[in-house]
Amino acid sequence: MKKLKVAIIGSGNIGTDLLIKVMRSPFLECSAFIGRNFHSQGMQKAQTLRVNISADGIDYIKNNPDCCDIVFDATSSASHFEHAPVLADLGKFVIDLTPAKIGSMCVPAVNLKEGLGAKNVNMITCGGQASIPIAYAIGKTQCEVEYVEVVSSIASKSAGPATRINLDEYIHTTEEGVKSFSGAKKTKAILNLNPAIPCINMQTTVMAKVKNPDVEKLKPFLSEIIESVKKYVPGYEIIVGPVIEDGRIFVTARVKGLGDYLPAYAGNLDIINCAAVAMAEEYAKYKS
Amino acid sequence: MKKKVLISDPTLRDGNHAVRHQLKKEQFASYCKAADLAGIPIVEVGHGNGIGASSLQLGESACLDEVLHQTARENLKTSKLGIHMIPGFATIEKDLKKAIEYGVDVIRVASHCTEADITQRHIEFTRKNNKTAYGVLMMSHMASKEILVEQAKKMESYGAQALIIMDSAGFYLPQDVSERILLLTENLTIPVGFHAHNNLGMAIANSVAALEAGAELLDGCARGFGAGAGNAQLEVLVAVLHRLGYETGIDFYKLLDACDLAEKELMPAPPTINSLSIVSGLSGVFSGFMKPVSRIAKDLNLDPRDIFFELGRRKIIAGQEDYIMEVAKDLAQKNGKMA
Amino acid sequence: MSIKKYQFIQEDLGKLFELVNSKDLNLLKGSSVCITGCSGFVGTWLCEIINYLNDKFKFETRVYAIDREIDKLRNTAPHLLNAKNFEFKKVDVRYLSELPKDIQFIIHAAGTPDNRFHELNPVDVMTTSALGTENILKIADRLSDLRMFSNFSSALVYGNFDAREKPIKESESCIGNSFSPYVAGKIYAESLTVAFRQQFRIPSIIIRPFTFVGPFQTLTSPWALNNFIRDALGGSTIKMLGSGKTNRSFLYGSDMAFWILKMTLHGESGSIYNLGSPEAVELSKAAKIVTECFPQSMDILFCAGNASTNKNNHMIPDNSLIESSFSLKPTVPTVEAIKRSVDWFRIESSVG
């Protein structure tokens, strides 16, 4: 099968990690790894992998419009606002990994096909990716989902300055995503940064208040959807539940990162990248 | 010239931990009135973990934040109305904006002691709206004094007008407090404060040590009503401060009346240091975990003391109550009590 | 390296572990360590001590050792190049791009304190400290299980020791007016380590080395004690520059290596630790100790100009912090350290 061409803009740790994942994919091929300077460690890595690199930023795609069909944008919020219209004009399928999130929300295990209909998709938040499959399962199997709460703990070290300054946005976006996919009347998201060394893996707990909670009904549906999550996030695992604790449904998931380029404890960053690649692969299959 | 100390009273906030955040509107009104009469400078109210913290994770409040703020505001004529806020739980849009609309005066923006940079926007927002912003470092025993200074300096740069360190687990001994407060006062230009917990019976002694090391703000709760073994007992603290020659601006008799009222109306019983409190203090785990740990230990037939020590070993911080389930599950499996 | 020299080191380490407990270093067991600058004095000692721990105490510690001059080790300690669990990489730390994912401890000792090199290649010296440190910290940031990054700095960052009379604590500084390129680079590297700790939360400590003595030093290095030994071995009078009242302390290589590991394994992130013996010795006394290693009587010639007669340079660490934190005290007393070093250089010069 012919691989679909992908460009990655952003040669930092996220972009470089994406590159390694793309290179492993049977459906994708990285035709351009684009940054702003050749000296970054990511660029060096790309060179050792013999990938075509460019320090021209978005101009590279403008000047070589046929170089790719899909673009991963792993730059910054401000840059994405600049890139998005350009890429839209060029008819590219854009996967936005920045905090900008101007496009459609996508969780591969839940709404992969809908993502294909959009031109710009984002992966919501790490807490969203980890919790929405569970929240979705609850929404589908329980009657009257009044309230869903998502609590995520990530290693302090895996939360960079962008995450920290955008904490409020993280919470709002996650709440919106969970609400949309679970049908809950009300949602709440909480984020904890834990500085312990050795670094903790990402852990997300989903708690739901539903009328007459039925765990037995939830279990098979949840198992099935978790299996689909595991297909693109191998390090995803349910470690507690589903159980009823203090009258509410309680499920905890842990995400261990693959450690491709990002550290293994950064499951929060890895789940986003895995989801992004899963989205791209689906697009590639759809296009072929 | 007499020495001054600024007292902040979180009876209606920290105390809320002790009753699973179930304090009612009437209780708020009642204590606020009495505290205002006594001239307590700042009265802090709300869910134990601050605005926007009402949740399944931390416990749901009996009252909405808006209701509490409105009630408190109506009953505090001269005392300032304070709130506690943790970014990651509360947001500016959903929680802080409304609190400011309801007339809150003092906003204490808090983070875990190594994560001060998550408070930048919230402190800046508070200052922009002409309210008083204090920076708070929680679970401060989990970082060295040098790291505390680094973190405190960040909050100072964001515009915090005072910096308070909390002994959230009641872990400190007076020497620990002196060292930290000394280094903080040497390195900051803003006043430094201390918030004590009594798990090892040291709350008053620690507060005095803080003062002697240069602190200018102290927290205290009526009868010590607060999380775990409770806080520095306000009326005792003020008595000691007056005896040491500090001016608090508080009317002593009226304060005693307010605390008698608090004992009668707010709490089933005044806090004591029970076995579990001692264990949580020693293990350095957040005092607010007492209730969920007890509950889960009971459900799973485990010794709650074991759960605390394990949580301490894993360095679990405030806000991570969901880990209690996991730790309990692991312990139960180890004990072979679970299938 | 001759059998004699190999055995010399094994003897030193054997004596060390009779006096200290290898269990103090148990965190190293089964772990993975990166050492930069592995073929220098510090790096070689660290490799030797870990190799010893692997051999005698079954530590099974893996070492990833890098240096841009790996070939030096062929002369100084060739047995290390074949040691089990050791991987050597010839690369300049400024251009390193990756480290094995499982590295848990990094001891960054790349760079040379040899001021002849500083005079000749100041840009090289500064960029090694600046770019080299930045580069390895960026890589450290991506490791999955980093426990500690130890930045090997220099006591010279304290400034000018001329006016000092007592040992110096980590929290102090001596005011100096100008810094050599080497020292400027080291100060930058220290600040950069702190910056990475604050921004990227890399657990790290700073180690400030004072003066060392022992195997793997080069006799031609411009240190006072090395000069004395070189003069004495050459059969000539020992030449003392200055009044001889300058104070130094001499920490033996085996103690140094043990202390570095203990600090790396048990240190508190954000801390600075002095690395040196607390026992102050006047250089004239040190020279005298050297002469006592020889059967013939030897003279010490003071060749000072007017300017140096009253200088009392006192470069001694105050070890109260490391004593209270780690209970570290030298196992090799100063006199023995100097005498043992003379023995080493005797073997080295006879073997060639």
Coordinates of N, CA, C and O in Angstrom, one line a residue, chain A residues 133-250:
Chain A
P133 N -12.8 8.0 26.5 CA -13.3 6.7 26.2 C -14.1 6.1 27.3 O -15.2 5.4 27.1
I134 N -13.7 6.3 28.6 CA -14.4 5.8 29.7 C -15.7 6.6 29.9 O -16.8 6.0 30.1
A135 N -15.7 7.9 29.8 CA -16.9 8.7 29.9 C -17.9 8.4 28.9 O -19.1 8.3 29.1
Y136 N -17.4 8.1 27.7 CA -18.3 7.7 26.6 C -19.0 6.4 26.9 O -20.2 6.3 26.7
A137 N -18.2 5.4 27.4 CA -18.8 4.1 27.7 C -19.9 4.3 28.8 O -20.9 3.7 28.8
I138 N -19.6 5.2 29.8 CA -20.6 5.5 30.8 C -21.9 6.1 30.2 O -23.0 5.6 30.5
G139 N -21.6 7.0 29.3 CA -22.8 7.7 28.6 C -23.6 6.7 27.9 O -24.9 6.9 27.8
K140 N -23.0 5.7 27.3 CA -23.7 4.8 26.4 C -24.5 3.7 27.2 O -25.4 3.1 26.7
T141 N -24.0 3.4 28.4 CA -24.6 2.3 29.1 C -25.4 2.6 30.4 O -26.1 1.8 30.9
Q142 N -25.3 3.9 30.8 CA -26.0 4.3 32.0 C -27.1 5.3 31.7 O -27.0 6.0 30.7
C143 N -28.2 5.2 32.5 CA -29.2 6.2 32.2 C -29.0 7.4 33.0 O -28.6 7.3 34.2
E144 N -29.3 8.5 32.5 CA -29.2 9.8 33.2 C -27.9 10.1 33.8 O -27.7 9.9 35.0
V145 N -26.9 10.4 33.0 CA -25.6 10.8 33.5 C -25.7 12.2 33.9 O -25.7 13.1 33.1
E146 N -25.7 12.4 35.3 CA -25.8 13.8 35.8 C -24.5 14.5 35.7 O -24.5 15.7 35.4
Y147 N -23.5 13.8 36.1 CA -22.2 14.5 36.4 C -21.0 13.6 36.2 O -21.0 12.4 36.6
V148 N -20.0 14.1 35.4 CA -18.8 13.3 35.2 C -17.6 14.2 35.7 O -17.5 15.3 35.3
E149 N -16.8 13.6 36.5 CA -15.6 14.3 37.0 C -14.4 13.6 36.6 O -14.3 12.4 36.7
V150 N -13.4 14.3 36.1 CA -12.1 13.7 35.6 C -11.0 14.3 36.4 O -10.8 15.5 36.3
V151 N -10.2 13.5 37.1 CA -9.1 14.0 37.8 C -7.8 13.3 37.2 O -7.7 12.1 37.2
S152 N -6.9 14.2 36.8 CA -5.7 13.6 36.2 C -4.5 14.1 37.1 O -4.4 15.2 37.5
S153 N -3.5 13.1 37.2 CA -2.3 13.5 37.9 C -1.2 13.2 36.9 O -1.1 12.1 36.3
I154 N -0.3 14.2 36.7 CA 0.8 14.0 35.8 C 2.1 14.4 36.5 O 2.1 15.1 37.5
A155 N 3.2 13.8 36.0 CA 4.5 14.2 36.6 C 4.7 15.7 36.4 O 4.6 16.2 35.3
S156 N 5.1 16.3 37.4 CA 5.4 17.8 37.4 C 6.4 18.0 36.2 O 6.2 19.0 35.5
K157 N 7.3 17.1 36.1 CA 8.4 17.3 35.0 C 7.8 17.2 33.6 O 8.4 17.7 32.7
S158 N 6.6 16.6 33.5 CA 6.1 16.5 32.1 C 5.2 17.7 31.8 O 4.6 17.7 30.7
A159 N 5.0 18.6 32.7 CA 4.2 19.8 32.4 C 5.1 21.0 32.2 O 5.7 21.5 33.1
G160 N 5.2 21.4 30.9 CA 6.1 22.5 30.6 C 5.4 23.8 30.8 O 4.2 23.9 31.2
P161 N 6.1 24.9 30.5 CA 5.5 26.2 30.7 C 4.2 26.5 30.0 O 3.3 27.1 30.5
A162 N 4.1 25.9 28.8 CA 2.8 26.1 28.0 C 1.6 25.5 28.8 O 0.6 26.1 28.9
T163 N 1.8 24.3 29.3 CA 0.7 23.6 30.1 C 0.4 24.5 31.3 O -0.8 24.7 31.6
R164 N 1.4 25.0 32.0 CA 1.2 25.7 33.2 C 0.5 27.0 33.0 O -0.4 27.4 33.8
I165 N 0.9 27.7 32.0 CA 0.2 29.0 31.8 C -1.2 28.9 31.3 O -2.0 29.7 31.4
N166 N -1.5 27.7 30.7 CA -2.8 27.4 30.1 C -3.6 26.4 30.9 O -4.5 25.8 30.4
L167 N -3.4 26.4 32.2 CA -4.1 25.5 33.1 C -5.6 25.6 33.0 O -6.3 24.7 32.9
D168 N -6.0 26.9 33.1 CA -7.5 27.1 33.0 C -8.1 26.6 31.7 O -9.1 26.0 31.7
E169 N -7.4 26.9 30.6 CA -7.9 26.4 29.3 C -7.9 24.9 29.3 O -8.8 24.3 28.7
Y170 N -6.9 24.3 29.9 CA -6.9 22.8 29.9 C -8.2 22.3 30.6 O -8.8 21.4 30.1
I171 N -8.5 22.9 31.7 CA -9.7 22.5 32.5 C -10.9 22.7 31.7 O -11.8 21.8 31.5
H172 N -11.1 23.9 31.1 CA -12.3 24.2 30.3 C -12.4 23.2 29.1 O -13.5 22.7 28.8
T173 N -11.3 23.1 28.4 CA -11.4 22.2 27.2 C -11.7 20.8 27.5 O -12.5 20.1 26.9
T174 N -11.1 20.3 28.6 CA -11.4 18.9 29.0 C -12.8 18.7 29.4 O -13.5 17.8 29.0
E175 N -13.3 19.7 30.2 CA -14.7 19.6 30.6 C -15.7 19.6 29.4 O -16.6 18.9 29.4
E176 N -15.4 20.5 28.5 CA -16.2 20.6 27.3 C -16.2 19.3 26.5 O -17.2 18.7 26.1
G177 N -15.0 18.7 26.4 CA -14.8 17.4 25.6 C -15.6 16.3 26.3 O -16.3 15.6 25.7
V178 N -15.4 16.2 27.6 CA -16.0 15.1 28.3 C -17.6 15.3 28.2 O -18.3 14.3 28.0
K179 N -18.0 16.5 28.4 CA -19.5 16.7 28.3 C -20.0 16.3 26.9 O -21.0 15.6 26.8
S180 N -19.3 16.7 25.9 CA -19.8 16.5 24.5 C -19.8 15.0 24.2 O -20.8 14.5 23.6
F181 N -18.8 14.2 24.7 CA -18.8 12.8 24.4 C -19.6 11.9 25.3 O -19.8 10.7 25.0
S182 N -19.9 12.4 26.5 CA -20.6 11.5 27.5 C -22.1 11.9 27.6 O -22.9 11.1 28.1
G183 N -22.4 13.1 27.2 CA -23.8 13.5 27.3 C -24.1 13.9 28.8 O -25.3 14.0 29.1
A184 N -23.1 14.0 29.6 CA -23.4 14.4 31.0 C -24.0 15.8 31.1 O -23.6 16.7 30.3
K185 N -24.8 16.0 32.1 CA -25.4 17.3 32.3 C -24.3 18.3 32.7 O -24.3 19.5 32.4
K186 N -23.4 17.8 33.6 CA -22.4 18.7 34.1 C -21.1 18.0 34.2 O -21.1 16.7 34.5
T187 N -20.0 18.7 34.0 CA -18.7 18.0 34.1 C -17.7 18.9 34.9 O -17.9 20.1 35.0
K188 N -16.7 18.2 35.4 CA -15.6 18.9 36.1 C -14.3 18.2 35.8 O -14.2 17.0 35.8
A189 N -13.2 19.0 35.6 CA -11.9 18.5 35.3 C -10.9 19.1 36.4 O -11.0 20.3 36.7
I190 N -10.1 18.2 36.9 CA -9.1 18.6 37.8 C -7.7 18.2 37.4 O -7.6 17.0 36.8
L191 N -6.7 19.0 37.5 CA -5.3 18.5 37.1 C -4.4 18.7 38.3 O -4.3 19.8 38.9
N192 N -3.7 17.6 38.7 CA -2.7 17.7 39.7 C -1.3 17.5 39.1 O -1.1 16.6 38.3
L193 N -0.3 18.3 39.5 CA 1.0 18.1 39.1 C 1.8 17.6 40.3 O 1.9 18.2 41.3
N194 N 2.4 16.4 40.1 CA 3.1 15.8 41.3 C 4.6 15.8 41.0 O 5.0 15.2 40.0
P195 N 5.4 16.4 41.9 CA 6.8 16.5 41.6 C 7.7 15.3 42.1 O 8.9 15.4 42.0
A196 N 7.1 14.2 42.5 CA 7.9 13.1 43.0 C 8.8 12.6 42.0 O 8.5 12.5 40.8
I197 N 10.0 12.2 42.5 CA 11.0 11.5 41.7 C 11.2 10.1 42.3 O 11.4 10.1 43.5
P198 N 11.1 9.0 41.6 CA 11.0 8.9 40.2 C 9.6 9.4 39.7 O 8.6 9.4 40.4
C199 N 9.6 10.0 38.5 CA 8.4 10.6 38.0 C 7.2 9.6 37.9 O 7.4 8.5 37.5
I200 N 6.0 10.1 38.3 CA 4.9 9.2 38.2 C 4.4 9.2 36.7 O 4.6 10.1 35.9
N201 N 3.7 8.1 36.4 CA 3.1 7.9 35.1 C 1.8 8.7 35.2 O 1.2 9.0 36.2
M202 N 1.2 9.0 34.0 CA 0.0 9.8 34.0 C -1.2 8.9 34.5 O -1.2 7.7 34.1
Q203 N -2.0 9.4 35.3 CA -3.1 8.6 35.9 C -4.3 9.5 35.8 O -4.3 10.6 36.2
T204 N -5.4 8.9 35.3 CA -6.7 9.7 35.2 C -7.8 8.9 35.9 O -8.0 7.7 35.6
T205 N -8.5 9.5 36.8 CA -9.7 8.9 37.4 C -11.0 9.5 36.9 O -11.1 10.7 36.8
V206 N -11.9 8.7 36.5 CA -13.2 9.2 36.1 C -14.3 8.8 37.1 O -14.4 7.6 37.5
M207 N -15.0 9.8 37.6 CA -16.0 9.5 38.6 C -17.4 10.0 38.0 O -17.4 11.1 37.4
A208 N -18.4 9.2 38.1 CA -19.7 9.6 37.5 C -20.8 9.4 38.4 O -20.9 8.4 39.1
K209 N -21.7 10.4 38.4 CA -22.9 10.3 39.2 C -24.0 10.0 38.2 O -24.3 10.8 37.3
V210 N -24.6 8.8 38.3 CA -25.7 8.4 37.4 C -26.8 7.9 38.2 O -26.7 7.5 39.3
K211 N -28.0 7.9 37.6 CA -29.1 7.3 38.2 C -29.0 5.8 38.2 O -28.9 5.2 37.1
N212 N -29.1 5.1 39.3 CA -29.0 3.7 39.3 C -27.8 3.1 38.6 O -27.9 2.5 37.6
P213 N -26.7 3.4 39.1 CA -25.4 3.0 38.4 C -25.4 1.4 38.2 O -25.8 0.7 39.1
D214 N -25.0 1.0 37.0 CA -25.0 -0.4 36.7 C -23.7 -0.8 36.2 O -23.4 -0.7 35.0
V215 N -22.8 -1.3 37.1 CA -21.4 -1.6 36.7 C -21.4 -2.8 35.7 O -20.6 -2.8 34.8
E216 N -22.3 -3.7 36.0 CA -22.2 -4.9 35.1 C -22.5 -4.6 33.7 O -22.0 -5.2 32.8
K217 N -23.4 -3.6 33.5 CA -23.7 -3.2 32.1 C -22.6 -2.5 31.5 O -22.3 -2.6 30.3
L218 N -21.9 -1.7 32.3 CA -20.7 -0.9 31.9 C -19.6 -1.8 31.4 O -18.9 -1.5 30.4
K219 N -19.3 -2.8 32.2 CA -18.0 -3.6 32.0 C -17.8 -4.0 30.6 O -16.7 -3.7 30.0
P220 N -18.7 -4.7 29.9 CA -18.3 -5.2 28.6 C -18.1 -4.1 27.6 O -17.2 -4.1 26.8
F221 N -19.0 -3.1 27.7 CA -18.8 -1.9 26.7 C -17.5 -1.2 27.0 O -16.7 -0.9 26.0
L222 N -17.1 -1.1 28.2 CA -15.9 -0.4 28.6 C -14.7 -1.2 28.1 O -13.8 -0.7 27.5
S223 N -14.7 -2.6 28.3 CA -13.6 -3.4 27.9 C -13.4 -3.3 26.4 O -12.3 -3.2 25.9
E224 N -14.5 -3.3 25.6 CA -14.4 -3.2 24.2 C -13.7 -1.9 23.8 O -12.8 -1.8 22.9
I225 N -14.2 -0.8 24.4 CA -13.6 0.5 24.0 C -12.2 0.7 24.4 O -11.3 1.2 23.7
I226 N -11.8 0.1 25.6 CA -10.5 0.1 26.0 C -9.6 -0.6 25.1 O -8.4 -0.3 24.8
E227 N -10.1 -1.8 24.6 CA -9.3 -2.5 23.6 C -8.9 -1.7 22.4 O -7.8 -1.7 21.9
S228 N -9.9 -0.9 21.9 CA -9.6 0.0 20.8 C -8.6 1.1 21.2 O -7.7 1.4 20.4
V229 N -8.7 1.6 22.4 CA -7.7 2.6 22.8 C -6.3 2.0 22.8 O -5.3 2.6 22.3
K230 N -6.2 0.8 23.3 CA -4.9 0.1 23.4 C -4.3 -0.1 22.1 O -3.1 -0.2 22.0
K231 N -5.1 -0.2 21.0 CA -4.5 -0.4 19.7 C -3.6 0.8 19.3 O -2.6 0.6 18.7
Y232 N -4.0 2.0 19.7 CA -3.1 3.1 19.4 C -2.3 3.7 20.6 O -1.4 4.4 20.4
V233 N -2.7 3.3 21.8 CA -2.0 3.7 23.0 C -1.7 2.5 23.8 O -2.4 2.1 24.7
P234 N -0.6 1.8 23.4 CA -0.3 0.5 24.0 C -0.1 0.6 25.5 O -0.3 -0.4 26.2
G235 N 0.3 1.8 26.0 CA 0.6 1.9 27.4 C -0.6 2.3 28.3 O -0.5 2.6 29.5
Y236 N -1.9 2.2 27.7 CA -3.1 2.5 28.4 C -3.6 1.3 29.1 O -3.7 0.3 28.6
E237 N -4.0 1.5 30.4 CA -4.5 0.4 31.2 C -5.5 0.8 32.2 O -5.2 1.9 32.9
I238 N -6.5 0.1 32.5 CA -7.4 0.4 33.6 C -6.8 -0.3 34.8 O -6.6 -1.5 34.8
I239 N -6.6 0.5 35.8 CA -6.0 -0.1 37.0 C -6.9 -0.2 38.2 O -6.7 -0.9 39.2
V240 N -8.0 0.6 38.2 CA -9.0 0.4 39.3 C -10.4 0.5 38.6 O -10.7 1.4 37.8
G241 N -11.2 -0.5 39.0 CA -12.6 -0.4 38.5 C -12.8 -1.1 37.2 O -11.9 -1.7 36.7
P242 N -14.0 -0.9 36.7 CA -15.1 0.0 37.2 C -15.7 -0.6 38.5 O -16.0 -1.7 38.6
V243 N -15.8 0.3 39.5 CA -16.5 -0.1 40.7 C -17.4 1.0 41.2 O -17.4 2.1 40.6
I244 N -18.3 0.7 42.1 CA -19.1 1.8 42.7 C -18.4 2.1 44.0 O -18.2 1.2 44.9
E245 N -18.0 3.4 44.2 CA -17.4 3.8 45.4 C -18.1 5.0 45.9 O -18.3 6.0 45.2
D246 N -18.7 4.9 47.1 CA -19.4 6.0 47.7 C -20.6 6.4 46.8 O -20.8 7.6 46.7
G247 N -21.2 5.4 46.2 CA -22.4 5.7 45.4 C -22.1 6.2 44.0 O -23.0 6.6 43.2
R248 N -20.8 6.3 43.6 CA -20.5 6.8 42.2 C -19.7 5.8 41.5 O -19.0 5.0 42.1
I249 N -19.8 5.9 40.2 CA -18.9 5.0 39.3 C -17.5 5.5 39.4 O -17.3 6.7 39.2
F250 N -16.5 4.6 39.6 CA -15.1 5.0 39.8 C -14.3 4.2 38.9 O -14.3 2.9 39.0

